[in-house]
Every structure is written in structure tokens, then in C-alpha cells.
Amino acid sequence: MNRLLISGVVIQVEPLRHSPAGVPIAEAAIAHRSSQTVAGQMRQVECELTVQASGSLAAQLAHLTSGTQVKLEGVLNRRSVNSRQLILILNRIEKE
């Protein structure tokens, strides 16, 4: 199974673009910070993650502003065929 749920704050939103087939695509970066139990102990976790949305979700992502709190759901994938960098491909965006 490949499903990721994460909350965070939007730190950067790229301008809306279109694929060669005309599909709208948007990318953003989010920052996550929380306390999690790891191996039975509380631990502070922090990360930044690039997220990508296409179709109708692309417009929703592109209209978010820096500082917006969001809950996101999607799947992890490589940025491209030749890349090892992971991005989150969104299936759901919810403002907090």
C-alpha cells in the first residue's frame, strides 16, 4: 500500500503550469513539524516535502498561500523516471 497522510504549513507555491496534453499541474512545498512516538519514546520530527496536484486539484493547490495550514493525502512517487527524489502526488487537499 502507498498512502500518505500529512499535515503542515505551505511554504512555497509554484505557478500553475500545463502538461503537453493540457492537464493543469501545480507544485508546492510544505513543512511538517510534530511530536511522534518512535520506539516507545517521544521525538520531534520535521520535514519539508514537495507536493504535486493535477487536474481540478491543481487549481486548488495553486491558490494556496504561504502560511496556510493544510492536511494532505496522496501517494509517494519519484519526481521523474530518472530521479530518486520523492514527491507526494495529491488525491485530497484540506485547509485546517
Backbone as CSV, one residue per row, in Angstrom:
resi,resn,N_x,N_y,N_z,CA_x,CA_y,CA_z,C_x,C_y,C_z
1,MET,0.847,-1.177,0.000,0.000,0.000,0.000,0.890,1.237,0.000
2,ASN,0.503,2.240,-0.730,1.223,3.508,-0.808,0.200,4.616,-0.586
3,ARG,0.098,5.079,0.660,-0.840,6.139,1.013,-0.221,6.954,2.132
4,LEU,-0.152,8.263,1.939,0.451,9.129,2.934,-0.542,10.209,3.338
5,LEU,-0.714,10.390,4.641,-1.490,11.485,5.218,-0.512,12.354,5.980
6,ILE,-0.528,13.656,5.730,0.400,14.554,6.413,-0.247,15.923,6.553
7,SER,0.074,16.580,7.651,-0.372,17.956,7.838,0.863,18.836,7.865
8,GLY,0.660,20.088,7.555,1.780,21.007,7.568,1.371,22.391,7.141
9,VAL,2.359,23.212,6.931,2.128,24.589,6.502,2.753,24.776,5.121
10,VAL,2.031,25.451,4.251,2.536,25.730,2.907,3.665,26.746,3.027
11,ILE,4.815,26.425,2.430,5.940,27.369,2.491,6.269,27.974,1.125
12,GLN,5.795,27.338,0.051,6.043,27.879,-1.288,5.064,27.246,-2.264
13,VAL,4.536,28.054,-3.181,3.638,27.551,-4.222,4.174,28.012,-5.572
14,GLU,4.357,27.056,-6.474,4.827,27.368,-7.824,3.633,27.774,-8.694
15,PRO,3.862,28.574,-9.734,2.761,28.952,-10.628,2.163,27.729,-11.332
16,LEU,0.878,27.796,-11.597,0.178,26.729,-12.311,0.780,26.583,-13.705
17,ARG,0.999,25.346,-14.118,1.500,25.074,-15.472,0.626,23.993,-16.082
18,HIS,0.898,23.663,-17.334,0.111,22.641,-18.024,1.032,21.616,-18.665
19,SER,0.608,20.367,-18.631,1.360,19.294,-19.275,1.215,19.449,-20.788
20,PRO,2.035,18.724,-21.566,1.877,18.779,-23.029,0.467,18.392,-23.490
21,ALA,-0.230,17.604,-22.693,-1.605,17.209,-23.034,-2.634,18.240,-22.559
22,GLY,-2.165,19.324,-21.915,-3.064,20.375,-21.467,-3.625,20.197,-20.067
23,VAL,-3.122,19.225,-19.331,-3.597,18.975,-17.959,-2.940,19.977,-17.014
24,PRO,-3.736,20.692,-16.187,-3.138,21.623,-15.227,-2.336,20.871,-14.162
25,ILE,-1.177,21.420,-13.809,-0.299,20.822,-12.800,0.205,21.935,-11.887
26,ALA,0.166,21.678,-10.578,0.683,22.640,-9.602,1.600,21.912,-8.643
27,GLU,2.617,22.622,-8.169,3.531,22.083,-7.161,3.668,23.077,-6.026
28,ALA,3.916,22.544,-4.848,4.129,23.378,-3.666,5.070,22.642,-2.735
29,ALA,5.577,23.367,-1.760,6.390,22.767,-0.705,5.664,22.993,0.604
30,ILE,5.650,21.961,1.439,5.057,22.089,2.770,6.095,21.721,3.811
31,ALA,5.916,22.285,4.997,6.772,21.953,6.131,5.901,21.296,7.191
32,HIS,6.384,20.174,7.704,5.686,19.441,8.757,6.546,19.444,10.010
33,ARG,5.899,19.644,11.153,6.596,19.581,12.443,5.615,19.007,13.456
34,SER,6.049,17.961,14.178,5.177,17.362,15.192,5.996,16.546,16.180
35,SER,5.322,16.074,17.221,5.902,15.144,18.177,5.302,13.782,17.900
36,GLN,6.141,12.765,17.769,5.689,11.418,17.446,6.361,10.426,18.388
37,THR,5.674,9.328,18.629,6.272,8.253,19.415,7.051,7.348,18.474
38,VAL,8.358,7.226,18.727,9.238,6.384,17.919,9.975,5.462,18.882
39,ALA,9.837,4.164,18.664,10.478,3.166,19.533,10.141,3.404,21.008
40,GLY,8.891,3.795,21.262,8.430,3.984,22.629,8.815,5.303,23.265
41,GLN,9.453,6.203,22.527,9.866,7.491,23.085,9.351,8.625,22.216
42,MET,9.019,9.740,22.860,8.577,10.924,22.123,9.769,11.551,21.398
43,ARG,9.493,11.954,20.176,10.551,12.523,19.354,9.968,13.648,18.502
44,GLN,10.707,14.731,18.362,10.310,15.816,17.475,10.692,15.433,16.051
45,VAL,9.743,15.559,15.135,10.042,15.260,13.733,9.740,16.494,12.888
46,GLU,10.587,16.715,11.910,10.432,17.846,10.997,10.819,17.389,9.602
47,CYS,10.080,17.868,8.602,10.466,17.598,7.220,9.833,18.627,6.304
48,GLU,10.423,18.765,5.139,9.836,19.542,4.055,9.574,18.573,2.923
49,LEU,8.456,18.759,2.249,8.036,17.820,1.229,7.460,18.574,0.042
50,THR,7.868,18.176,-1.154,7.274,18.716,-2.368,6.012,17.933,-2.675
51,VAL,4.940,18.664,-2.979,3.673,18.033,-3.318,3.256,18.492,-4.709
52,GLN,2.505,17.627,-5.392,2.071,17.935,-6.754,0.618,17.535,-6.920
53,ALA,-0.139,18.378,-7.611,-1.539,18.082,-7.899,-1.788,18.304,-9.380
54,SER,-2.710,17.529,-9.926,-3.074,17.706,-11.332,-4.587,17.768,-11.448
55,GLY,-5.041,18.187,-12.605,-6.480,18.294,-12.841,-7.111,19.347,-11.954
56,SER,-8.298,19.043,-11.428,-9.034,20.024,-10.621,-8.322,20.365,-9.316
57,LEU,-7.548,19.431,-8.768,-6.795,19.716,-7.534,-5.666,20.709,-7.768
58,ALA,-5.182,20.812,-9.011,-4.072,21.722,-9.311,-4.467,23.169,-9.036
59,ALA,-5.661,23.558,-9.443,-6.115,24.930,-9.199,-6.247,25.186,-7.706
60,GLN,-6.754,24.215,-6.972,-6.905,24.350,-5.522,-5.539,24.543,-4.864
61,LEU,-4.547,23.751,-5.275,-3.201,23.869,-4.711,-2.563,25.193,-5.113
62,ALA,-2.718,25.591,-6.358,-2.087,26.813,-6.859,-2.622,28.064,-6.179
63,HIS,-3.832,28.018,-5.636,-4.421,29.189,-4.981,-4.105,29.276,-3.496
64,LEU,-3.398,28.299,-2.949,-2.995,28.381,-1.546,-1.878,29.404,-1.397
65,THR,-1.811,30.010,-0.235,-0.760,30.989,0.020,0.183,30.471,1.099
66,SER,1.380,30.990,1.092,2.352,30.617,2.126,1.759,30.894,3.499
67,GLY,1.984,29.960,4.422,1.461,30.095,5.768,0.147,29.370,5.992
68,THR,-0.480,28.873,4.928,-1.749,28.147,5.059,-1.505,26.768,5.656
69,GLN,-2.263,26.422,6.699,-2.203,25.093,7.305,-3.062,24.147,6.473
70,VAL,-2.518,22.978,6.133,-3.237,22.018,5.298,-3.099,20.596,5.824
71,LYS,-4.060,19.770,5.464,-3.973,18.324,5.621,-3.997,17.770,4.206
72,LEU,-3.039,16.894,3.908,-2.898,16.370,2.556,-2.929,14.856,2.567
73,GLU,-3.450,14.292,1.498,-3.455,12.841,1.323,-3.054,12.549,-0.114
74,GLY,-2.193,11.547,-0.271,-1.768,11.180,-1.606,-0.854,9.977,-1.583
75,VAL,-0.123,9.819,-2.676,0.805,8.704,-2.824,2.201,9.238,-3.111
76,LEU,3.204,8.521,-2.623,4.588,8.890,-2.903,5.005,8.332,-4.253
77,ASN,5.761,9.133,-4.984,6.253,8.722,-6.295,7.574,9.429,-6.554
78,ARG,8.318,8.940,-7.512,9.532,9.641,-7.947,9.128,10.915,-8.673
79,ARG,9.982,11.942,-8.560,9.715,13.191,-9.280,9.659,12.933,-10.789
80,SER,10.555,12.083,-11.275,10.567,11.718,-12.696,11.150,10.315,-12.808
81,VAL,11.135,9.774,-14.002,11.634,8.417,-14.234,13.093,8.276,-13.826
82,ASN,13.894,9.309,-14.067,15.328,9.246,-13.787,15.718,9.832,-12.432
83,SER,14.744,10.171,-11.599,15.035,10.810,-10.317,14.769,9.856,-9.163
84,ARG,15.541,10.033,-8.092,15.285,9.284,-6.852,14.542,10.151,-5.844
85,GLN,14.384,11.437,-6.152,13.699,12.356,-5.252,12.215,12.012,-5.197
86,LEU,11.664,11.954,-3.981,10.255,11.635,-3.804,9.410,12.897,-3.752
87,ILE,8.195,12.797,-4.301,7.189,13.844,-4.168,5.880,13.172,-3.763
88,LEU,4.987,13.954,-3.198,3.674,13.460,-2.829,2.689,13.888,-3.908
89,ILE,2.105,12.916,-4.595,1.084,13.178,-5.606,-0.258,13.217,-4.875
90,LEU,-0.925,14.364,-4.904,-2.098,14.579,-4.067,-3.387,13.984,-4.630
91,ASN,-4.179,13.445,-3.709,-5.539,12.999,-4.001,-6.561,13.845,-3.242
92,ARG,-6.088,14.548,-2.177,-7.002,15.350,-1.347,-6.236,16.470,-0.692
93,ILE,-6.850,17.656,-0.684,-6.307,18.840,-0.012,-7.396,19.371,0.898
94,GLU,-7.035,19.614,2.160,-7.995,20.172,3.119,-7.301,21.278,3.886
95,LYS,-7.902,22.475,3.893,-7.362,23.569,4.715,-7.753,23.318,6.160
96,GLU,-6.828,23.620,7.071,-7.131,23.468,8.506,-7.605,24.783,9.082
